[in-house]
Amino acid sequence: MGPTNDPSHMPTRDTVRIAAVSDMHYGKQSQGMLQSLFSQIAERADVLVMPGDLTDYGLPEEARVLAREVSVLKLPIVAVFGNHDYESGHAEEVCSILADAGVRILDGDGVEIRGVGFAGVKGFAGGFGRRALGPWGEGIIKNFVHECLHEALKLESALAKLRTERLIAILHYAPIQATVEGEPLEIYPFLGCSRLEEPLTRYPVSAVFHGHAHHGQPEGRTRTDVPVFNVSISLMREVFPDRPFRLVDVNVGSRGPDDPGRRSGIDRRASERETTTPTI
């Protein structure tokens, strides 16, 4: 199955359609603000992925507002926390509230849904490529770098435990620089870290979803050509003004190890992405 020009087209039984959107920053007054978005997702997708910053300040009352919104969705919801969700020190309570509404929060673990394995971590900062911060000097710098290494190891562990042919990675922080480009250069190191890319090169990951970079790029590639989608809602509103979320079809039909489409996504320019749904 290839890309479709009909965004309302529903996948066949051999595909699972994923809707992904992040950085919704739900606050106490957010009730109903994204009702239209969730209605569109319910009509078009089989699974909803939310890569972090679900709440604005990580408060239980914010989580309750979001829980009421998503509790009416009759589809699986998989998420990770972002930095905002930890702000007030109530992450465990926020997680419990959302879990009661049917949201599966991943943190170094995975879940299989309709033949697709989802592995998730928050990730962390640190920078990209040769400019990534190294664990040298003061202890606080070493601790900063080790936090990202720890998150990368959690992601690797989650991917290793899944036994599905199709693997989807969910992070809040970006694992590659390409999807944060457009943000001020000065904040690149705080938007993600290329150490998070390492696990994605060692396992047959089909796609990666992340958020956090509100003004970055909607799509990039790992060095092993895995598509990486930045699904921050502010960016999605620019790229997909009629439906501010990413749709991706995952082919779960029988495919051999030599299938050239196993790791591939669909290369599209931003203008084309508005009317196509990539299949991976």
CSV table of C-alpha atoms in Angstrom, one decimal:
chain,number,residue,atom,x,y,z
A,1,MET,CA,0.0,0.0,0.0
A,2,GLY,CA,1.4,3.4,-1.0
A,3,PRO,CA,0.6,6.9,0.0
A,4,THR,CA,-2.9,8.1,-0.5
A,5,ASN,CA,-4.1,11.5,-1.6
A,6,ASP,CA,-7.3,11.1,0.5
A,7,PRO,CA,-6.6,12.0,4.1
A,8,SER,CA,-9.9,10.5,5.2
A,9,HIS,CA,-9.0,7.1,3.7
A,10,MET,CA,-8.8,4.4,6.3
A,11,PRO,CA,-6.1,1.7,6.1
A,12,THR,CA,-6.7,-1.9,5.2
A,13,ARG,CA,-6.5,-4.7,7.7
A,14,ASP,CA,-2.8,-5.0,6.7
A,15,THR,CA,-2.0,-1.5,7.9
A,16,VAL,CA,-2.3,0.3,11.2
A,17,ARG,CA,-2.8,4.1,11.0
A,18,ILE,CA,-1.0,6.1,13.6
A,19,ALA,CA,-2.0,9.7,14.5
A,20,ALA,CA,0.7,11.6,16.4
A,21,VAL,CA,0.7,15.0,18.1
A,22,SER,CA,2.7,16.4,21.0
A,23,ASP,CA,3.2,19.5,23.1
A,24,MET,CA,-0.5,20.1,23.8
A,25,HIS,CA,0.4,21.7,27.1
A,26,TYR,CA,-3.0,21.1,28.7
A,27,GLY,CA,-3.8,23.6,31.4
A,28,LYS,CA,-6.7,24.1,33.8
A,29,GLN,CA,-8.6,26.1,31.2
A,30,SER,CA,-8.0,23.8,28.2
A,31,GLN,CA,-11.2,21.8,28.4
A,32,GLY,CA,-12.7,21.6,24.9
A,33,MET,CA,-9.9,23.5,23.2
A,34,LEU,CA,-8.8,20.4,21.2
A,35,GLN,CA,-12.1,18.7,20.9
A,36,SER,CA,-12.1,19.0,17.1
A,37,LEU,CA,-8.6,17.6,16.9
A,38,PHE,CA,-9.5,14.5,18.9
A,39,SER,CA,-12.7,14.0,16.9
A,40,GLN,CA,-10.6,14.0,13.7
A,41,ILE,CA,-8.2,11.5,15.2
A,42,ALA,CA,-11.0,9.2,16.3
A,43,GLU,CA,-12.3,9.2,12.7
A,44,ARG,CA,-9.0,8.6,11.0
A,45,ALA,CA,-6.6,6.6,13.2
A,46,ASP,CA,-6.2,3.2,14.9
A,47,VAL,CA,-3.7,4.4,17.5
A,48,LEU,CA,-2.9,7.9,19.0
A,49,VAL,CA,0.7,8.7,19.9
A,50,MET,CA,1.5,11.7,22.1
A,51,PRO,CA,5.2,12.4,22.6
A,52,GLY,CA,5.3,14.5,25.7
A,53,ASP,CA,4.4,17.9,27.2
A,54,LEU,CA,0.9,16.6,27.7
A,55,THR,CA,0.4,19.1,30.5
A,56,ASP,CA,1.6,22.7,31.0
A,57,TYR,CA,3.0,22.5,34.5
A,58,GLY,CA,2.7,18.8,35.3
A,59,LEU,CA,-0.2,19.4,37.7
A,60,PRO,CA,-2.8,16.7,38.5
A,61,GLU,CA,-5.7,19.1,37.8
A,62,GLU,CA,-4.2,19.7,34.3
A,63,ALA,CA,-4.0,15.9,33.8
A,64,ARG,CA,-7.7,15.6,34.8
A,65,VAL,CA,-8.7,18.0,32.1
A,66,LEU,CA,-6.8,16.1,29.4
A,67,ALA,CA,-8.1,12.8,30.8
A,68,ARG,CA,-11.7,13.9,30.3
A,69,GLU,CA,-10.9,14.9,26.7
A,70,VAL,CA,-9.2,11.6,25.7
A,71,SER,CA,-11.5,9.3,27.7
A,72,VAL,CA,-14.1,9.4,25.0
A,73,LEU,CA,-11.6,8.2,22.3
A,74,LYS,CA,-12.2,4.5,21.5
A,75,LEU,CA,-8.7,3.8,20.4
A,76,PRO,CA,-5.4,2.9,22.1
A,77,ILE,CA,-3.3,5.9,23.3
A,78,VAL,CA,0.4,5.7,23.8
A,79,ALA,CA,2.5,8.5,25.2
A,80,VAL,CA,5.7,9.6,26.9
A,81,PHE,CA,6.2,12.5,29.3
A,82,GLY,CA,8.0,15.7,28.4
A,83,ASN,CA,9.9,18.2,30.5
A,84,HIS,CA,6.7,20.1,31.3
A,85,ASP,CA,5.1,17.0,32.8
A,86,TYR,CA,7.8,16.9,35.5
A,87,GLU,CA,7.7,20.6,36.4
A,88,SER,CA,5.6,20.4,39.6
A,89,GLY,CA,7.0,17.1,40.9
A,90,HIS,CA,3.6,15.2,40.5
A,91,ALA,CA,4.6,12.9,37.6
A,92,GLU,CA,3.4,9.8,39.3
A,93,GLU,CA,0.0,11.2,40.1
A,94,VAL,CA,-0.3,12.6,36.6
A,95,CYS,CA,0.6,9.2,35.1
A,96,SER,CA,-2.0,7.5,37.3
A,97,ILE,CA,-4.8,10.0,36.2
A,98,LEU,CA,-4.0,9.5,32.5
A,99,ALA,CA,-3.7,5.7,32.9
A,100,ASP,CA,-7.2,5.7,34.3
A,101,ALA,CA,-8.4,7.4,31.2
A,102,GLY,CA,-6.7,4.8,29.0
A,103,VAL,CA,-3.4,6.5,28.2
A,104,ARG,CA,-0.4,4.2,28.3
A,105,ILE,CA,2.7,6.2,29.5
A,106,LEU,CA,5.9,4.6,28.4
A,107,ASP,CA,9.2,5.2,30.3
A,108,GLY,CA,11.8,2.7,29.2
A,109,ASP,CA,9.2,0.1,28.4
A,110,GLY,CA,7.1,-1.0,25.4
A,111,VAL,CA,3.7,-2.2,24.3
A,112,GLU,CA,2.4,-4.1,21.3
A,113,ILE,CA,-0.8,-2.9,19.6
A,114,ARG,CA,-2.2,-4.6,16.5
A,115,GLY,CA,1.2,-6.1,15.6
A,116,VAL,CA,3.1,-2.9,16.1
A,117,GLY,CA,5.6,-2.5,18.9
A,118,PHE,CA,5.9,0.9,20.6
A,119,ALA,CA,8.9,1.7,22.7
A,120,GLY,CA,9.1,5.1,24.6
A,121,VAL,CA,11.3,7.3,26.7
A,122,LYS,CA,11.3,11.0,27.5
A,123,GLY,CA,14.9,11.4,26.3
A,124,PHE,CA,17.1,14.3,27.3
A,125,ALA,CA,19.2,17.2,26.1
A,126,GLY,CA,22.9,17.3,25.2
A,127,GLY,CA,23.4,18.4,21.6
A,128,PHE,CA,24.1,16.8,18.3
A,129,GLY,CA,27.1,15.2,16.5
A,130,ARG,CA,30.5,16.5,17.2
A,131,ARG,CA,29.0,19.4,19.2
A,132,ALA,CA,27.3,17.1,21.7
A,133,LEU,CA,28.3,17.8,25.3
A,134,GLY,CA,30.9,15.3,26.6
A,135,PRO,CA,31.2,13.8,30.1
A,136,TRP,CA,34.3,15.7,31.1
A,137,GLY,CA,35.1,18.2,33.8
A,138,GLU,CA,32.8,19.2,36.6
A,139,GLY,CA,30.6,16.5,38.2
A,140,ILE,CA,27.4,18.4,37.3
A,141,ILE,CA,28.4,18.3,33.5
A,142,LYS,CA,29.1,14.5,33.8
A,143,ASN,CA,25.7,14.0,35.5
A,144,PHE,CA,24.0,16.0,32.7
A,145,VAL,CA,25.6,13.8,30.0
A,146,HIS,CA,24.9,10.6,31.9
A,147,GLU,CA,21.2,11.5,32.1
A,148,CYS,CA,21.0,11.3,28.3
A,149,LEU,CA,23.0,8.1,28.2
A,150,HIS,CA,20.6,6.6,30.8
A,151,GLU,CA,17.6,7.6,28.6
A,152,ALA,CA,19.3,6.0,25.5
A,153,LEU,CA,19.9,2.8,27.4
A,154,LYS,CA,16.3,2.7,28.5
A,155,LEU,CA,15.1,3.1,24.9
A,156,GLU,CA,17.5,0.3,23.8
A,157,SER,CA,16.1,-2.0,26.5
A,158,ALA,CA,12.5,-1.2,25.5
A,159,LEU,CA,13.3,-1.9,21.9
A,160,ALA,CA,15.1,-5.2,22.7
A,161,LYS,CA,12.1,-6.6,24.6
A,162,LEU,CA,9.6,-6.1,21.7
A,163,ARG,CA,9.2,-9.0,19.4
A,164,THR,CA,7.2,-7.4,16.6
A,165,GLU,CA,8.5,-6.8,13.1
A,166,ARG,CA,7.4,-3.2,13.2
A,167,LEU,CA,8.9,-1.0,15.9
A,168,ILE,CA,8.0,2.6,16.6
A,169,ALA,CA,10.1,4.8,18.9
A,170,ILE,CA,8.4,7.6,20.9
A,171,LEU,CA,10.5,10.3,22.5
A,172,HIS,CA,10.0,13.9,23.7
A,173,TYR,CA,13.5,15.1,22.9
A,174,ALA,CA,14.8,14.9,19.3
A,175,PRO,CA,17.3,12.1,18.5
A,176,ILE,CA,18.6,14.0,15.4
A,177,GLN,CA,19.4,17.6,14.5
A,178,ALA,CA,17.4,17.7,11.3
A,179,THR,CA,14.1,18.0,13.0
A,180,VAL,CA,15.1,20.9,15.3
A,181,GLU,CA,16.5,23.1,12.5
A,182,GLY,CA,14.6,26.3,12.4
A,183,GLU,CA,14.9,26.8,16.1
A,184,PRO,CA,17.5,29.3,17.4
A,185,LEU,CA,21.0,27.7,17.2
A,186,GLU,CA,21.6,28.6,20.8
A,187,ILE,CA,19.0,26.2,22.1
A,188,TYR,CA,19.8,23.2,19.9
A,189,PRO,CA,21.7,21.5,22.8
A,190,PHE,CA,18.5,21.7,24.9
A,191,LEU,CA,16.2,20.2,22.3
A,192,GLY,CA,17.7,16.7,22.0
A,193,CYS,CA,20.8,14.7,21.7
A,194,SER,CA,22.3,12.4,19.1
A,195,ARG,CA,23.0,9.8,21.8
A,196,LEU,CA,19.3,9.0,21.6
A,197,GLU,CA,19.9,8.0,17.9
A,198,GLU,CA,22.2,5.1,18.8
A,199,PRO,CA,19.4,2.6,19.8
A,200,LEU,CA,17.5,3.5,16.6
A,201,THR,CA,20.4,2.3,14.5
A,202,ARG,CA,20.7,-1.1,16.3
A,203,TYR,CA,17.1,-2.3,15.9
A,204,PRO,CA,14.7,-2.4,12.9
A,205,VAL,CA,12.8,0.7,13.9
A,206,SER,CA,10.2,1.7,11.3
A,207,ALA,CA,9.6,5.3,12.5
A,208,VAL,CA,10.3,7.7,15.3
A,209,PHE,CA,8.0,10.4,16.7
A,210,HIS,CA,9.1,13.2,19.0
A,211,GLY,CA,8.1,16.8,20.0
A,212,HIS,CA,9.7,19.6,22.0
A,213,ALA,CA,11.0,21.6,19.0
A,214,HIS,CA,8.0,23.8,18.4
A,215,HIS,CA,9.5,25.5,15.4
A,216,GLY,CA,11.7,22.8,13.9
A,217,GLN,CA,11.2,20.7,10.8
A,218,PRO,CA,8.4,18.1,10.4
A,219,GLU,CA,10.6,15.3,9.1
A,220,GLY,CA,14.2,14.1,9.1
A,221,ARG,CA,16.2,10.8,8.8
A,222,THR,CA,18.6,9.0,11.1
A,223,ARG,CA,21.9,8.0,9.6
A,224,THR,CA,20.4,4.6,8.8
A,225,ASP,CA,17.5,6.2,6.9
A,226,VAL,CA,14.8,5.8,9.6
A,227,PRO,CA,12.1,8.5,9.2
A,228,VAL,CA,11.9,10.8,12.2
A,229,PHE,CA,8.7,12.9,12.6
A,230,ASN,CA,8.5,16.1,14.8
A,231,VAL,CA,4.9,16.2,15.8
A,232,SER,CA,4.8,19.3,18.0
A,233,ILE,CA,1.3,20.7,17.6
A,234,SER,CA,2.4,24.2,16.8
A,235,LEU,CA,4.5,22.8,13.9
A,236,MET,CA,1.6,20.5,12.8
A,237,ARG,CA,-0.7,23.5,12.6
A,238,GLU,CA,1.7,25.1,10.1
A,239,VAL,CA,2.2,21.9,8.0
A,240,PHE,CA,-1.3,20.5,8.2
A,241,PRO,CA,-3.6,23.4,8.9
A,242,ASP,CA,-6.7,21.4,8.3
A,243,ARG,CA,-5.7,18.6,10.7
A,244,PRO,CA,-2.9,19.5,13.0
A,245,PHE,CA,-1.4,16.0,13.6
A,246,ARG,CA,0.7,13.6,11.7
A,247,LEU,CA,-0.8,10.5,10.1
A,248,VAL,CA,1.4,7.5,9.2
A,249,ASP,CA,0.3,4.1,7.9
A,250,VAL,CA,2.3,1.1,9.2
A,251,ASN,CA,2.2,-2.0,7.0
A,252,VAL,CA,1.8,-5.0,9.2
A,253,GLY,CA,1.3,-7.5,6.4
A,254,SER,CA,3.7,-10.3,5.9
A,255,ARG,CA,7.0,-8.8,4.7
A,256,GLY,CA,10.4,-10.5,4.3
A,257,PRO,CA,13.7,-9.3,5.8
A,258,ASP,CA,14.9,-8.3,2.3
A,259,ASP,CA,11.8,-6.1,1.6
A,260,PRO,CA,13.3,-2.7,0.6
A,261,GLY,CA,10.3,-0.9,2.3
A,262,ARG,CA,11.1,-2.4,5.7
A,263,ARG,CA,13.0,0.7,6.9
A,264,SER,CA,11.8,3.2,4.4
A,265,GLY,CA,9.5,6.2,4.7
A,266,ILE,CA,8.1,8.4,2.0
A,267,ASP,CA,10.2,11.4,1.0
A,268,ARG,CA,7.9,14.4,0.6
A,269,ARG,CA,8.4,18.2,0.6
A,270,ALA,CA,6.4,20.2,3.1
A,271,SER,CA,3.8,21.3,0.6
A,272,GLU,CA,3.2,17.7,-0.5
A,273,ARG,CA,2.9,16.4,3.1
A,274,GLU,CA,-0.4,18.2,3.5
A,275,THR,CA,-2.3,15.8,1.3
A,276,THR,CA,-0.4,12.5,1.6
A,277,THR,CA,0.0,9.9,4.3
A,278,PRO,CA,3.3,8.1,4.3
A,279,THR,CA,3.3,4.3,4.6
A,280,ILE,CA,6.2,2.6,6.3
